Structure formats: C-alpha cells, structure tokens
Short mmCIF file of C-alpha atoms and ligand atoms in Angstrom, two decimals:
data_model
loop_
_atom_site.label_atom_id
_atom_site.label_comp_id
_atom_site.label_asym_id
_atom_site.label_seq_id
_atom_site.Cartn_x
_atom_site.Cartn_y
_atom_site.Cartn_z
CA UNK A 1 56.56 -87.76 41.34
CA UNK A 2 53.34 -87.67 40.26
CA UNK A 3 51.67 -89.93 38.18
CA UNK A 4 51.34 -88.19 34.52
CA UNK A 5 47.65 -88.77 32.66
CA UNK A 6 47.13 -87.21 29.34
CA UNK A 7 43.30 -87.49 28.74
CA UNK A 8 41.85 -86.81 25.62
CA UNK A 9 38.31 -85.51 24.69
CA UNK A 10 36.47 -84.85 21.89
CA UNK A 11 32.79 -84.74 21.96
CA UNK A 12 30.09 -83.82 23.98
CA UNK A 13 29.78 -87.29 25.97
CA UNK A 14 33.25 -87.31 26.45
CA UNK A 15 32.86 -83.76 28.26
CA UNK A 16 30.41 -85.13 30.82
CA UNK A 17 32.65 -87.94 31.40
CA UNK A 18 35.73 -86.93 31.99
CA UNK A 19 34.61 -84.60 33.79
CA UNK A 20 33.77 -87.11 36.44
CA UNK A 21 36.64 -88.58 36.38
CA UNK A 22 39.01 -85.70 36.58
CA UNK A 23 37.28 -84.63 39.66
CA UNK A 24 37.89 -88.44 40.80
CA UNK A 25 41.89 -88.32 39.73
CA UNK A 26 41.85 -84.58 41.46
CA UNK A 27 40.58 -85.68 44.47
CA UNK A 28 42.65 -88.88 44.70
CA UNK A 29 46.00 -86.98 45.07
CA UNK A 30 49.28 -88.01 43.55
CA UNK A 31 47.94 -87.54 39.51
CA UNK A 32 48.49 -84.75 37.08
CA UNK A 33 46.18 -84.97 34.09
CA UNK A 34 47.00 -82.78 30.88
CA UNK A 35 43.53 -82.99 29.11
CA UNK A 36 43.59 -82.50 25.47
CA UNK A 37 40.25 -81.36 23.26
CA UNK A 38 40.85 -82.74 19.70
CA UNK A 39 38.31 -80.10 18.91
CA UNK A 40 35.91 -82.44 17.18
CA UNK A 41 32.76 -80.99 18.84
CA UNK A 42 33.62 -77.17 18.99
CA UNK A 43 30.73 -74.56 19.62
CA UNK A 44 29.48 -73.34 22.78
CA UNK A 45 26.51 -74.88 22.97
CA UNK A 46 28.39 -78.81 22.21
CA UNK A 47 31.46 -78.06 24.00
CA UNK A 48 31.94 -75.03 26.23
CA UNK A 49 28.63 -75.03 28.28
CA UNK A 50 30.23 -78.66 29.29
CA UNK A 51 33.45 -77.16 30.75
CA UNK A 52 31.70 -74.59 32.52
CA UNK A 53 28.67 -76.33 33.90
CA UNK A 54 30.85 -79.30 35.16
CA UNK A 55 33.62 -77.87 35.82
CA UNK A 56 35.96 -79.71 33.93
CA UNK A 57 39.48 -77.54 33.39
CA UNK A 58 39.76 -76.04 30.53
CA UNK A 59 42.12 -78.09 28.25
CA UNK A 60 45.66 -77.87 28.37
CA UNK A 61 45.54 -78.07 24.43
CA UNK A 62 42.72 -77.71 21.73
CA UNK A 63 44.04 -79.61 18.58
CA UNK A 64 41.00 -77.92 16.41
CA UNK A 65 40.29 -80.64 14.33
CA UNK A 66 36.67 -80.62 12.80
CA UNK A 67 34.11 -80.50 9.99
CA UNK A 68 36.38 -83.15 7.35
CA UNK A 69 35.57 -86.62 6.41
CA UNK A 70 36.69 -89.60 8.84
CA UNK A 71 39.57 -90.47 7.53
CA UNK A 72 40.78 -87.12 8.09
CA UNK A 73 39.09 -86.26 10.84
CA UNK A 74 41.14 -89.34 12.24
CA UNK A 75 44.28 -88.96 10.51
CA UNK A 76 45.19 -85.22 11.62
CA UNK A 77 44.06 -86.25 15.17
CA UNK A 78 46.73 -88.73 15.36
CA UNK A 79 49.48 -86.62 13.64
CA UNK A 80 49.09 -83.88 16.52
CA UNK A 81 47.96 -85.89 19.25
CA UNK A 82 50.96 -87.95 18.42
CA UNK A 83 53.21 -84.48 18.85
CA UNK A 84 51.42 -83.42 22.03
CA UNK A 85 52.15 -87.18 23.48
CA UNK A 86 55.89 -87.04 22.62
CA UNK A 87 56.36 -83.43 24.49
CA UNK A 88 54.23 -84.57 27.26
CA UNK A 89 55.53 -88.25 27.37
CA UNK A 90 52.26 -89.53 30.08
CA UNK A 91 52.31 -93.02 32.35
CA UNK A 92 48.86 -93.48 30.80
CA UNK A 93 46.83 -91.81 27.81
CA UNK A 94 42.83 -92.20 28.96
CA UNK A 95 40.67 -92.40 26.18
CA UNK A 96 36.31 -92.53 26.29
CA UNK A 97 33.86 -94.19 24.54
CA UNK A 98 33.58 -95.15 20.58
CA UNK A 99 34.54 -91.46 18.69
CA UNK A 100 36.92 -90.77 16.27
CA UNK A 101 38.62 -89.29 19.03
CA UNK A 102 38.40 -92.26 20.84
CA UNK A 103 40.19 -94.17 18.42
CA UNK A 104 42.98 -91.30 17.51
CA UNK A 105 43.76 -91.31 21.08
CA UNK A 106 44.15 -94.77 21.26
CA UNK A 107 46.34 -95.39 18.46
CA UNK A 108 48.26 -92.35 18.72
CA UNK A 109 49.47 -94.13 22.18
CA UNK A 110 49.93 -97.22 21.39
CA UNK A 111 52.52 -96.58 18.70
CA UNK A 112 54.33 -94.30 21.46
CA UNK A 113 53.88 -97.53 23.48
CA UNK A 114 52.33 -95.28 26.20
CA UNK A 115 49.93 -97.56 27.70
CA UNK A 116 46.14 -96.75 27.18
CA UNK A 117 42.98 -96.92 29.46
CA UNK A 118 39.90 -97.29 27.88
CA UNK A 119 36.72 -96.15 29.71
CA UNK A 120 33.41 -97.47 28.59
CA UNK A 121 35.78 -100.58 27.07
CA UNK A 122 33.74 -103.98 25.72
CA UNK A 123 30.39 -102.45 24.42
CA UNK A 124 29.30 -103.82 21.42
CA UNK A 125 26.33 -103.61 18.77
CA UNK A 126 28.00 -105.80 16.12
CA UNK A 127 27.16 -104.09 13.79
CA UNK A 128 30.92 -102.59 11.70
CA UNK A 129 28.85 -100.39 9.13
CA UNK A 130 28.83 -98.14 12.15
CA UNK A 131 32.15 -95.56 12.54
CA UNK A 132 31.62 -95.90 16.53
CA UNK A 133 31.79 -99.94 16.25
CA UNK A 134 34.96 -99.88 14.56
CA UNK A 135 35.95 -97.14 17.01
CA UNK A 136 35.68 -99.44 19.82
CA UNK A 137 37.12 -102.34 18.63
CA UNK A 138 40.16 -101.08 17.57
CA UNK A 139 40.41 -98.74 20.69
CA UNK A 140 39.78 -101.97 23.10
CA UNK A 141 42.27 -104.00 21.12
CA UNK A 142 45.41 -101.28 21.57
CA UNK A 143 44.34 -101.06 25.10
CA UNK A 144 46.27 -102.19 28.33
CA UNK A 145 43.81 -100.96 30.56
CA UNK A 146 39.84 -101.75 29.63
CA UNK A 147 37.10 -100.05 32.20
CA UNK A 148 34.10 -102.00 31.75
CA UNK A 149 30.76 -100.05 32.24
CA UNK A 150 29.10 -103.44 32.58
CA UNK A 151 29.51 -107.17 32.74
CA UNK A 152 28.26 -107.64 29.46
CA UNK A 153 30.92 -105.67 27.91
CA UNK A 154 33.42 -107.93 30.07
CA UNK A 155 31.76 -110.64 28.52
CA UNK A 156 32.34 -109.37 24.85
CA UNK A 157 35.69 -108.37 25.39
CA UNK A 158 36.61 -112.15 26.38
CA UNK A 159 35.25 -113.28 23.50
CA UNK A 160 37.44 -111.16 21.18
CA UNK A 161 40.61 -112.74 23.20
CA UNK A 162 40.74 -109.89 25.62
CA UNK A 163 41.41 -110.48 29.85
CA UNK A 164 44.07 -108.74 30.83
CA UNK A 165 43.57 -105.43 32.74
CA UNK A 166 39.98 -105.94 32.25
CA UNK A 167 38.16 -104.71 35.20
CA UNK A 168 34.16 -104.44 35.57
CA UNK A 169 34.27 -100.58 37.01
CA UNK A 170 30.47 -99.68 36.60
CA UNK A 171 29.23 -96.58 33.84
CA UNK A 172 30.93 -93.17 34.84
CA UNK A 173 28.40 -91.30 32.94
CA UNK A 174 25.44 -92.86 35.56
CA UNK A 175 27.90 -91.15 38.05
CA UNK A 176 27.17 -87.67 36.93
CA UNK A 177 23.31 -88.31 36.18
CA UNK A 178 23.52 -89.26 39.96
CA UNK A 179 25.09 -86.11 41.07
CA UNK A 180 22.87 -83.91 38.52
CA UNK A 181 19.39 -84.27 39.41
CA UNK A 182 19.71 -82.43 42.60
CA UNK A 183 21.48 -79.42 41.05
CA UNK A 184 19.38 -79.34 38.13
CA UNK A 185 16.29 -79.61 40.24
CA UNK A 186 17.35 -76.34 41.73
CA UNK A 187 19.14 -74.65 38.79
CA UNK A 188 17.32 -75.84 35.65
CA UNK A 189 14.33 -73.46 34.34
CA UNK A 190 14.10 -75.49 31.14
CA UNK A 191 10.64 -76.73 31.63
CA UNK A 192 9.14 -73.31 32.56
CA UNK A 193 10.83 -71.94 29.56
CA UNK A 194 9.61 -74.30 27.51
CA UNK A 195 6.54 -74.25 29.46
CA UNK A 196 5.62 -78.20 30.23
CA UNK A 197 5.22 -79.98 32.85
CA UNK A 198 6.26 -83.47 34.15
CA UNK A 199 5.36 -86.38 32.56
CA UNK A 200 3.02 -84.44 29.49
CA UNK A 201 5.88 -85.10 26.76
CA UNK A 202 8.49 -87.01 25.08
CA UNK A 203 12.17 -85.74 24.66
CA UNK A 204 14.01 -86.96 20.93
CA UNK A 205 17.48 -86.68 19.51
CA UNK A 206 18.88 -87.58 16.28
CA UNK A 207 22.11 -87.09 14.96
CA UNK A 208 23.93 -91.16 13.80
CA UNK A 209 25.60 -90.81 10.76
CA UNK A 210 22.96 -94.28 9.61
CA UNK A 211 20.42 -92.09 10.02
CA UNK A 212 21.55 -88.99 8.69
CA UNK A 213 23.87 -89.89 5.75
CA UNK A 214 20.62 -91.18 4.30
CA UNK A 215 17.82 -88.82 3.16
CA UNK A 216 15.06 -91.22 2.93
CA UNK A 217 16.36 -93.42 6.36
CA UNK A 218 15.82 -89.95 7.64
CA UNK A 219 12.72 -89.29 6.23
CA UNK A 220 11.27 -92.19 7.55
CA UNK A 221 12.66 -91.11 11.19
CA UNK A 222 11.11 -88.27 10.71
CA UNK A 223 7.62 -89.73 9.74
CA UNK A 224 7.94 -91.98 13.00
CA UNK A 225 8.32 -89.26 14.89
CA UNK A 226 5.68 -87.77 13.43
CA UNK A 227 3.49 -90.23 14.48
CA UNK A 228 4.41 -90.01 17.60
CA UNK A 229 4.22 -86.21 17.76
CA UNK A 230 0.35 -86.27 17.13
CA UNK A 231 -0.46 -88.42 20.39
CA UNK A 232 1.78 -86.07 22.63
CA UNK A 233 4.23 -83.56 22.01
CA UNK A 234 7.71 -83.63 21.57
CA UNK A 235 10.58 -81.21 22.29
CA UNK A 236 13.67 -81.91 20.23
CA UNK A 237 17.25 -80.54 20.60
CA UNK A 238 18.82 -80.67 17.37
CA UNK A 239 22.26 -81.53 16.44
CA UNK A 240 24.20 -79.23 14.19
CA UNK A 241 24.47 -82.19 11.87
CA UNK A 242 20.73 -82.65 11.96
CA UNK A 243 19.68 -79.14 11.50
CA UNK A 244 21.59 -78.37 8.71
CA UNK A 245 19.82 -81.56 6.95
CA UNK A 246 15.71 -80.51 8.61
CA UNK A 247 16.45 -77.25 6.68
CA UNK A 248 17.38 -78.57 3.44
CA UNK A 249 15.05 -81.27 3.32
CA UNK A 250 12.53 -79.00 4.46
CA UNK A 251 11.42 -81.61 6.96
CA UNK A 252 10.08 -81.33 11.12
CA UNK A 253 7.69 -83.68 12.28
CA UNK A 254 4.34 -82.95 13.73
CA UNK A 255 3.76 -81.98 16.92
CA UNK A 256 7.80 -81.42 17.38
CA UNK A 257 9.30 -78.71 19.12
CA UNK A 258 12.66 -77.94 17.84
CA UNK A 259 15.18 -76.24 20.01
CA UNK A 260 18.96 -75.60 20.47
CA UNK A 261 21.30 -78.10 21.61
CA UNK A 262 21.21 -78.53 25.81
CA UNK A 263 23.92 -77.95 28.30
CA UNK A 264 23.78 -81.11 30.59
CA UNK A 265 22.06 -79.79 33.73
CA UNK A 266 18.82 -78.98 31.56
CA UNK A 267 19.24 -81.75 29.35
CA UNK A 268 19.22 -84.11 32.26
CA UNK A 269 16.12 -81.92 33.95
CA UNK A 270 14.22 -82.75 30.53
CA UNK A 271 14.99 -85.82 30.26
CA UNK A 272 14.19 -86.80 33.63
CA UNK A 273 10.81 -85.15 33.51
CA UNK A 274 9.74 -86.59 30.32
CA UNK A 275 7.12 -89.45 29.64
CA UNK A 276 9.75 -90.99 27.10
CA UNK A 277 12.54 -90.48 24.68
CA UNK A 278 13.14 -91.36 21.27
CA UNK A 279 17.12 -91.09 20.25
CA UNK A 280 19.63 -92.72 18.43
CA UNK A 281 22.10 -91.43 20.97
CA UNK A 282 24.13 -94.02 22.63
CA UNK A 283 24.96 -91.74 26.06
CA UNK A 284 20.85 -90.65 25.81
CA UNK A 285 19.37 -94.33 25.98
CA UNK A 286 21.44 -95.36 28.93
CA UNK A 287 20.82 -91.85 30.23
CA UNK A 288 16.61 -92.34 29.77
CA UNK A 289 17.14 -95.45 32.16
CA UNK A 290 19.14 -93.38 34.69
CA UNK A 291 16.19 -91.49 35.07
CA UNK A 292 13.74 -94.14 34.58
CA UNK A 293 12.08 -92.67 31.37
CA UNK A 294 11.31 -95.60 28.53
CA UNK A 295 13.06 -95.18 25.89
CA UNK A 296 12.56 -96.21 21.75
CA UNK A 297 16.08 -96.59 20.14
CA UNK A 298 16.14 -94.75 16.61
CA UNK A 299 18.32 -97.64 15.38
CA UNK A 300 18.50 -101.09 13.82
CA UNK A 301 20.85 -102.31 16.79
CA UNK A 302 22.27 -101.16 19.83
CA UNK A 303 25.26 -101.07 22.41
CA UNK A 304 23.19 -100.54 25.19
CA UNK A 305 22.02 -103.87 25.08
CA UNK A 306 21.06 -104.04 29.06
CA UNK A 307 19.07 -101.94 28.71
CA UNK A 308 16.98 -103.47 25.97
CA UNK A 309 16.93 -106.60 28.21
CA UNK A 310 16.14 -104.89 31.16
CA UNK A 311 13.02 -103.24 29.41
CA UNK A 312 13.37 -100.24 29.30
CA UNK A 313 14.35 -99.62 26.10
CA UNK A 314 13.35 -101.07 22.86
CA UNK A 315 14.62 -100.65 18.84
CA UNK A 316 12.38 -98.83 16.92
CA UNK A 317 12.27 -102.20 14.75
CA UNK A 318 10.54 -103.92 17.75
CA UNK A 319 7.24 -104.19 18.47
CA UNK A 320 7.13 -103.55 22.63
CA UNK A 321 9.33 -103.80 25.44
CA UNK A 322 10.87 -106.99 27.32
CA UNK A 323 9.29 -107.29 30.78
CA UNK A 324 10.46 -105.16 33.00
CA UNK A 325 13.43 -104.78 35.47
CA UNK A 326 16.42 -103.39 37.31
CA UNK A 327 19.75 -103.02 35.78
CA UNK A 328 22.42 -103.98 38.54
CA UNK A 329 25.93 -103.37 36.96
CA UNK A 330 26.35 -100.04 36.40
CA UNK A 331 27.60 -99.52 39.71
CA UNK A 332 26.87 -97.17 42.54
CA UNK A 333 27.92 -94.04 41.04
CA UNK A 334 31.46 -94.02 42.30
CA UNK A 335 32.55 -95.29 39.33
CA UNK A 336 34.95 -92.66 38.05
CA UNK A 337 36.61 -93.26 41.87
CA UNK A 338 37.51 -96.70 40.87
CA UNK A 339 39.49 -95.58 37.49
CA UNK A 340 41.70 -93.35 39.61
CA UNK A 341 42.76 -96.16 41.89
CA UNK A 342 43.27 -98.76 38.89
CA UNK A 343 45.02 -95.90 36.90
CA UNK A 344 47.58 -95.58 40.16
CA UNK A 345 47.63 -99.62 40.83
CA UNK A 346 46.49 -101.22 37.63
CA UNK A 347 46.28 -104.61 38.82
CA UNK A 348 46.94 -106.53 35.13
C1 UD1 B 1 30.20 -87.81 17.21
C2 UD1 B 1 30.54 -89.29 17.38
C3 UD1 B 1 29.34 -90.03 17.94
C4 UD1 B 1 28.80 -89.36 19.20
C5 UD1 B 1 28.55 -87.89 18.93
C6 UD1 B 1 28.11 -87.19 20.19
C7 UD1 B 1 32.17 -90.17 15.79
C8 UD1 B 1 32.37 -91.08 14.64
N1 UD1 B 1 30.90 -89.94 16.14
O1 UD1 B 1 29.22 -87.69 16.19
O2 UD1 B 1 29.72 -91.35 18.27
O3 UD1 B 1 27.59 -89.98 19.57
O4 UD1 B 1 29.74 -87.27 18.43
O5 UD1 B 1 27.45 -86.00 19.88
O6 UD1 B 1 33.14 -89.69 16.36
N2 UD1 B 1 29.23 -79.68 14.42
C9 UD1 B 1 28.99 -78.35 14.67
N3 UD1 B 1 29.30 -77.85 15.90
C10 UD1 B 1 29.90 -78.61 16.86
C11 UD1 B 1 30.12 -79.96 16.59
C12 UD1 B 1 29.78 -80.49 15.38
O7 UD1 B 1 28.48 -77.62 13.81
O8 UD1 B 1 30.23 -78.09 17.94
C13 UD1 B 1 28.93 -80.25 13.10
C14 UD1 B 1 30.20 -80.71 12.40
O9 UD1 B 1 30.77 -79.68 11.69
C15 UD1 B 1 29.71 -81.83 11.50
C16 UD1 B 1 28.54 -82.40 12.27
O10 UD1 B 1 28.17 -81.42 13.26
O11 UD1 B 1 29.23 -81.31 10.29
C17 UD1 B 1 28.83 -83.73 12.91
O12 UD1 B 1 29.90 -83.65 13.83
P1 UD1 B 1 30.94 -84.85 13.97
O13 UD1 B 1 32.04 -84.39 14.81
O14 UD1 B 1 31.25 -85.37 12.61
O15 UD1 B 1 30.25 -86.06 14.67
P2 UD1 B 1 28.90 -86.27 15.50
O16 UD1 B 1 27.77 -86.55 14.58
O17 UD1 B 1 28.67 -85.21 16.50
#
C-alpha cells in the first residue's frame, strides 16, 4: 500500500515549495500525497499562477480560510484541517515554513497523533514579537520529523532539546531557483515589459506584519527606500497587504516602480537580473543569494542568518556587509529528493 502524505499549503512560499517536493514524492514511487490549500493566500496572482507555472496539482481540498485576525485565521484552520485529517487518516502530515498554516497543520496532527514533517525546521530570528517565530517554534516542537535547510538551524533546534528525526536535508526552495533560471531565461519577458536591463536596478518587497501594522515603521521604510530610489530605480511588486496601506497613506517612494504581484518564473528573472534587493521577505533574502544579488533586509533581525554571515545580506540597521563568501549548506538542489526518501525510511 502506498504510503499516505497529506501536505498542507497555504501561502505563496509554500506553493513554490511543495511544489518541489511533490514532484520529488511523485517521482519516487510508492507515495500518495492529498495536498490541502488552507486558502490563506487566495487570488490568482498569490496563489494560482503558482499551481500552474510549477505544476503543482491542484489541491485535493481548499479549506478557504482568509482575511480574519490570527487567532482565527489559526483556529478555523485547525477545526477543518482537523476534519480533513480524520477522513483522510495520512502516515505523515508535511507542513512548510513559519505561517499560520504552518502551525495549524502542525498542531492539527499532532493531536490526531499523525506524525508531522517539518520542512525548513530549526530557523530562528529570536525574536517572538514576530507571528512566524512563534510559528516555528511551536511547529518544530510537535514535530517527529524536522528537515533542516541548514546546519545552523540543526544547531538551534539542539539547543531547544530537539535531536530526534533531525536531519540536515539542504533548502528545497534553492532547488527550484536552480531549476528556474533556465526556463525563465527563455520564458520570462518581464524585463522587456518593464523595459530594464541587467544590472541598472534594484528589486523591493514589503509586506511583515512589523512593518506594516505600524504606520510610521512604514513610513520610515518607505523614506529608506526613497533614498534609495533617487540613486537608481526600483521596481516593486506589492503585496495586497501593502497596497491597500500605500493607498491610504498616500505614500510610494521616489524613484519606485510599483507593479502587481509576480508569478515565480518572472519574479526569479527579476530578481536575478537586478543590482540588489531590498525585502523583508524571508523566502526573497535567501532567494537574492541564490542568484547572487546583495541584498538589505527590511528588518530589525533575521532567520536567514547565513546569509548575513556569508555577506551577502545585511539588516537595514547595519551599516555594510560582512566580508564576503560562499554559503555551503544549502545543498545541491536535490533537496526535496532527500524528504521523499526520509518520509518513506525516516531514520529517527
Ligand atoms: C503570510 C505569512 C508570512 C509569509 C507570507 C508570504 C503568516 C503569519 N504570515 O503573510 O510568514 O512571508 O504569507 O507572502 O502566516 N491577501 C489578498 N490576496 C491574497 C492573499 C492575501 O488580498 O491572495 C490579503 C489578505 O486578505 C490580508 C493580507 O493580504 O489582508 C495579508 O495576508 P495574510 O494571509 O494575513 O498574510 P501575509 O502577510 O501574506
């Protein structure tokens, strides 16, 4: 019989990566994944394009749960996901990252005792005014089996207690920026659209709850930005979140370009073109690296601390970038390959 994996997704990150890995537990043999979209991230532009362009299946359920408060958000998540796990009874429930549907996922599961696999497990910023931080603990401490993007996260889940079914796997999403440039090289017209050219402009993102809950943390975003839009220009895809709070603030820094949210092919083409990028997204910084774009982190602290060391990315907060080097621990881009054979012989 095959082995039964009920994956859920939620957000636009969690698109690109599963869809790696469902690809990886398709082509392995022997695994049936049901993949369930809480329906946090909903539109065409921050879900569907995803499906299509990767070709992840469309879900076997959409539990259409957006637009409320956390707590909600989080609590109606776990009263259906908790129904859909009970029909579906799964050897494994696969969550991703640090979302709200992370963490529904997660706990849903573990009170089923279904065992849980955590991709992207151990990253940190230590900082718990942050919804994703408590996301991941909690998700990595209800967790039987923790995929480890990196041997720092390893690290920071053995200092919270945590060994067991731990495994150093490598960063799935630096699997599909692998297998993108290519296509989008041939497929992406986003730069003649937008008409630039390599290297003459810097790609920005902003959507973090820290610096969107509050108007003048945003405002001040917004003025660094500025600053940076009057040395060269900037082309921003903006967040639903975000846009809704530029047009009642009334504010877009200079030189900016604003512009509908990306599908991943041309979101990858920009990025990798660009001279830098200036985000608060965690998926984006690691992302700028991929591609080997510097990036300034919108943010106080970050996950993606490797990065940081590695210098190639730097806090806003900071004055200039650590000397410069290679990251080697994200793996080789078959990372997704080695969650479908721990998923099938875990290993603890
Ligand atoms: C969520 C994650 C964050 C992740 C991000 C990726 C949590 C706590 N946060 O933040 O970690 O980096 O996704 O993008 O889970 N909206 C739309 N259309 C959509 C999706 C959202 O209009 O398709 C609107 C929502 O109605 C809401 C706002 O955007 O008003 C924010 O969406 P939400 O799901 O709360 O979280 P994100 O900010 O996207």
């Amino acid at each position: 019989m095959a082995l039964k994996v009920l994956t859920v997704v939620g957000v636009r990150p969690q698109f690109i990566k599963a869809a790696a890995v469902s690809r990886a537990l398709r082509e392995h043999g022997g695994i049936q994944e049901i993949l369930v979209h809480t329906g946090q991230h909903f539109d065409q532009a921050m879900s569907g394009v995803f499906f299509e362009e990767l070709e992840l299946p469309s879900p076997a359920y959409n539990l259409e749960v957006n637009s409320v408060s956390h707590g909600a958000m989080t609590g109606r998540m776990l009263e259906k996901l908790e129904g859909v796990m009970m029909r579906e009874r799964p050897d494994w429930v696969l969550v991703y990252g640090d979302t709200n549907s992370t963490v529904a996922g997660a706990l849903a599961a573990a009170k089923l005792h279904i065992p849980v696999a955590h991709v992207e497990a151990g990253t940190r910023s230590y900082n718990r005014r942050m919804a994703e931080e408590i996301n991941r603990v909690v998700a990595d401490h209800v967790s039987s089996l923790l995929l480890c993007p990196t041997q720092t996260a390893v690290t920071n889940l053995a200092r919270e207690g945590i060994t067991a079914g731990v495994h150093h796997v490598g960063d799935v999403m630096y699997d599909v920026a692998k297998a993108a440039v290519a296509k989008a090289e041939a497929r992406s017209r986003i730069l003649e659209e937008l008409q630039l050219s390599r290297g003459t402009y810097a790609v920005a993102t902003v959507h973090r709850a820290e610096n969107t809950d509050d108007p003048e943390r945003f405002a001040r975003v917004m003025a660094w930005l500025s600053q940076q839009g009057e040395r060269s220009p900037i082309v921003m895809p903006v967040h639903p979140r975000t846009r809704k709070l530029m047009d009642s603030l009334g504010l877009v820094p200079k030189g900016t370009r604003l512009i509908e949210p990306l599908g991943y092919l041309d979101m990858a083409w920009l990025t990798h073109n660009a001279a830098a990028v200036f985000t608060d997204s965690g998926g984006l910084q690691k992302e700028a690296y991929f591609h080997r774009v510097p990036c300034v982190t919108l943010r106080n602290d970050t996950e993606c601390v490797e990065t940081i060391e590695a210098g190639w990315n730097r806090l806003w907060t900071v004055a200039d970038y650590q000397p410069r080097q290679e990251i080697t621990d994200i793996g080789d881009g078959s990372s997704s390959r080695k969650v479908a054979e721990l998923l099938v012989a875990p290993d603890f």
